[in-house]
Amino acid sequence: MPNRHRTSEELEFNKTVGTNIKFLRKKENLNQTKIASAIGTTYQQIQKYEHGTNGVSSIKLKKIAKKFNVSMDVLTDPMMIAKYEGFKEEHITDAYINEDIKLYTNEHNKN
């Protein structure tokens, strides 16, 4: 699903899913063609998923999760990479940092 007419929330979701797919693919030393073959699509489509250019349908998301032996929740979790990597700095994106700053600020402003 192309990103035309998507809300900012949908765009961010697509980016999160794509980043997580790419991370898991590289962790498993797989190329885009192997993932594409496993889920019945093209490597170009995997590339679009990974860049967040296109959204992943629910059935494709399920197939990708099965390929990596993870739940679909893992693929949609914005903190998946940070959790997996034990919060190694090089894997935490600006979006993760900004969210952590918001949580920290909100928590400390309550006191």
mmCIF file of C-alpha atoms in Angstrom:
data_model
loop_
_atom_site.group_PDB
_atom_site.id
_atom_site.type_symbol
_atom_site.label_atom_id
_atom_site.label_comp_id
_atom_site.label_asym_id
_atom_site.label_seq_id
_atom_site.Cartn_x
_atom_site.Cartn_y
_atom_site.Cartn_z
ATOM 1 C CA MET A 1 0.000 0.000 0.000
ATOM 2 C CA PRO A 2 1.665 3.234 -1.128
ATOM 3 C CA ASN A 3 1.892 6.046 1.403
ATOM 4 C CA ARG A 4 -0.307 8.489 -0.554
ATOM 5 C CA HIS A 5 -2.922 10.077 1.670
ATOM 6 C CA ARG A 6 -1.496 8.560 4.858
ATOM 7 C CA THR A 7 -1.610 10.251 8.232
ATOM 8 C CA SER A 8 1.633 11.038 10.031
ATOM 9 C CA GLU A 9 0.818 8.217 12.443
ATOM 10 C CA GLU A 10 0.488 5.736 9.561
ATOM 11 C CA LEU A 11 3.733 6.956 8.005
ATOM 12 C CA GLU A 12 5.560 6.537 11.307
ATOM 13 C CA PHE A 13 4.080 3.048 11.715
ATOM 14 C CA ASN A 14 5.235 2.050 8.216
ATOM 15 C CA LYS A 15 8.719 3.364 8.983
ATOM 16 C CA THR A 16 8.846 1.424 12.273
ATOM 17 C CA VAL A 17 7.765 -1.837 10.647
ATOM 18 C CA GLY A 18 10.237 -1.333 7.802
ATOM 19 C CA THR A 19 13.124 -0.593 10.146
ATOM 20 C CA ASN A 20 12.338 -3.690 12.189
ATOM 21 C CA ILE A 21 12.118 -5.893 9.092
ATOM 22 C CA LYS A 22 15.478 -4.624 7.880
ATOM 23 C CA PHE A 23 17.069 -5.156 11.286
ATOM 24 C CA LEU A 24 15.840 -8.753 11.533
ATOM 25 C CA ARG A 25 16.788 -9.487 7.927
ATOM 26 C CA LYS A 26 20.341 -8.265 8.463
ATOM 27 C CA LYS A 27 20.583 -10.062 11.798
ATOM 28 C CA GLU A 28 19.758 -13.298 9.974
ATOM 29 C CA ASN A 29 22.161 -12.443 7.110
ATOM 30 C CA LEU A 30 19.371 -12.649 4.547
ATOM 31 C CA ASN A 31 18.981 -10.551 1.433
ATOM 32 C CA GLN A 32 15.763 -8.922 0.301
ATOM 33 C CA THR A 33 15.250 -11.557 -2.399
ATOM 34 C CA LYS A 34 15.177 -14.398 0.159
ATOM 35 C CA ILE A 35 12.596 -12.606 2.296
ATOM 36 C CA ALA A 36 10.551 -11.736 -0.782
ATOM 37 C CA SER A 37 10.559 -15.347 -1.938
ATOM 38 C CA ALA A 38 9.487 -16.562 1.513
ATOM 39 C CA ILE A 39 6.432 -14.293 1.596
ATOM 40 C CA GLY A 40 5.487 -14.326 -2.094
ATOM 41 C CA THR A 41 6.512 -10.869 -3.242
ATOM 42 C CA THR A 42 9.439 -9.129 -4.963
ATOM 43 C CA TYR A 43 12.674 -7.791 -3.524
ATOM 44 C CA GLN A 44 11.567 -4.338 -4.702
ATOM 45 C CA GLN A 45 8.522 -4.600 -2.451
ATOM 46 C CA ILE A 46 10.704 -5.620 0.511
ATOM 47 C CA GLN A 47 12.879 -2.613 -0.244
ATOM 48 C CA LYS A 48 9.785 -0.360 -0.156
ATOM 49 C CA TYR A 49 8.671 -1.912 3.135
ATOM 50 C CA GLU A 50 12.106 -1.364 4.666
ATOM 51 C CA HIS A 51 12.188 2.277 3.623
ATOM 52 C CA GLY A 52 8.654 2.836 4.874
ATOM 53 C CA THR A 53 7.600 3.820 1.358
ATOM 54 C CA ASN A 54 4.820 1.217 1.333
ATOM 55 C CA GLY A 55 2.853 -0.227 4.190
ATOM 56 C CA VAL A 56 2.804 -3.984 4.794
ATOM 57 C CA SER A 57 -0.551 -5.748 4.514
ATOM 58 C CA SER A 58 -1.625 -7.789 7.514
ATOM 59 C CA ILE A 59 -1.166 -11.102 5.691
ATOM 60 C CA LYS A 60 2.356 -10.146 4.563
ATOM 61 C CA LEU A 61 3.159 -8.952 8.093
ATOM 62 C CA LYS A 62 2.056 -12.342 9.407
ATOM 63 C CA LYS A 63 4.263 -14.137 6.842
ATOM 64 C CA ILE A 64 7.263 -11.947 7.670
ATOM 65 C CA ALA A 65 6.787 -12.574 11.401
ATOM 66 C CA LYS A 66 6.637 -16.317 10.731
ATOM 67 C CA LYS A 67 9.814 -16.149 8.600
ATOM 68 C CA PHE A 68 11.689 -14.503 11.481
ATOM 69 C CA ASN A 69 9.981 -16.634 14.124
ATOM 70 C CA VAL A 70 8.657 -13.603 15.996
ATOM 71 C CA SER A 71 5.187 -12.306 16.792
ATOM 72 C CA MET A 72 3.619 -9.592 14.678
ATOM 73 C CA ASP A 73 3.846 -7.347 17.757
ATOM 74 C CA VAL A 74 7.624 -7.477 17.542
ATOM 75 C CA LEU A 75 7.543 -6.116 13.988
ATOM 76 C CA THR A 76 5.307 -3.217 15.014
ATOM 77 C CA ASP A 77 7.140 -2.281 18.222
ATOM 78 C CA PRO A 78 8.968 1.062 17.842
ATOM 79 C CA MET A 79 11.400 -0.016 20.582
ATOM 80 C CA MET A 80 12.101 -3.498 19.188
ATOM 81 C CA ILE A 81 15.660 -2.824 18.062
ATOM 82 C CA ALA A 82 16.588 -0.974 21.229
ATOM 83 C CA LYS A 83 15.154 -3.795 23.350
ATOM 84 C CA TYR A 84 16.898 -6.464 21.301
ATOM 85 C CA GLU A 85 20.220 -4.665 21.298
ATOM 86 C CA GLY A 86 20.095 -3.776 24.967
ATOM 87 C CA PHE A 87 19.787 -0.088 24.100
ATOM 88 C CA LYS A 88 23.038 0.178 22.178
ATOM 89 C CA GLU A 89 23.276 3.804 21.159
ATOM 90 C CA GLU A 90 23.954 3.194 17.463
ATOM 91 C CA HIS A 91 20.567 1.477 17.052
ATOM 92 C CA ILE A 92 18.405 4.057 18.792
ATOM 93 C CA THR A 93 16.879 6.467 16.291
ATOM 94 C CA ASP A 94 15.807 10.048 16.901
ATOM 95 C CA ALA A 95 12.197 8.893 17.218
ATOM 96 C CA TYR A 96 13.140 6.577 20.076
ATOM 97 C CA ILE A 97 15.206 9.261 21.771
ATOM 98 C CA ASN A 98 12.441 11.851 21.418
ATOM 99 C CA GLU A 99 9.898 9.438 22.913
ATOM 100 C CA ASP A 100 12.230 8.697 25.845
ATOM 101 C CA ILE A 101 12.766 12.412 26.416
ATOM 102 C CA LYS A 102 8.988 12.990 26.442
ATOM 103 C CA LEU A 103 8.447 10.187 28.937
ATOM 104 C CA TYR A 104 11.299 11.414 31.134
ATOM 105 C CA THR A 105 10.066 15.009 31.013
ATOM 106 C CA ASN A 106 6.459 14.039 31.768
ATOM 107 C CA GLU A 107 7.539 11.862 34.695
ATOM 108 C CA HIS A 108 9.725 14.578 36.214
ATOM 109 C CA ASN A 109 7.163 17.337 35.672
ATOM 110 C CA LYS A 110 4.683 15.384 37.816
ATOM 111 C CA ASN A 111 6.958 15.762 40.845
#
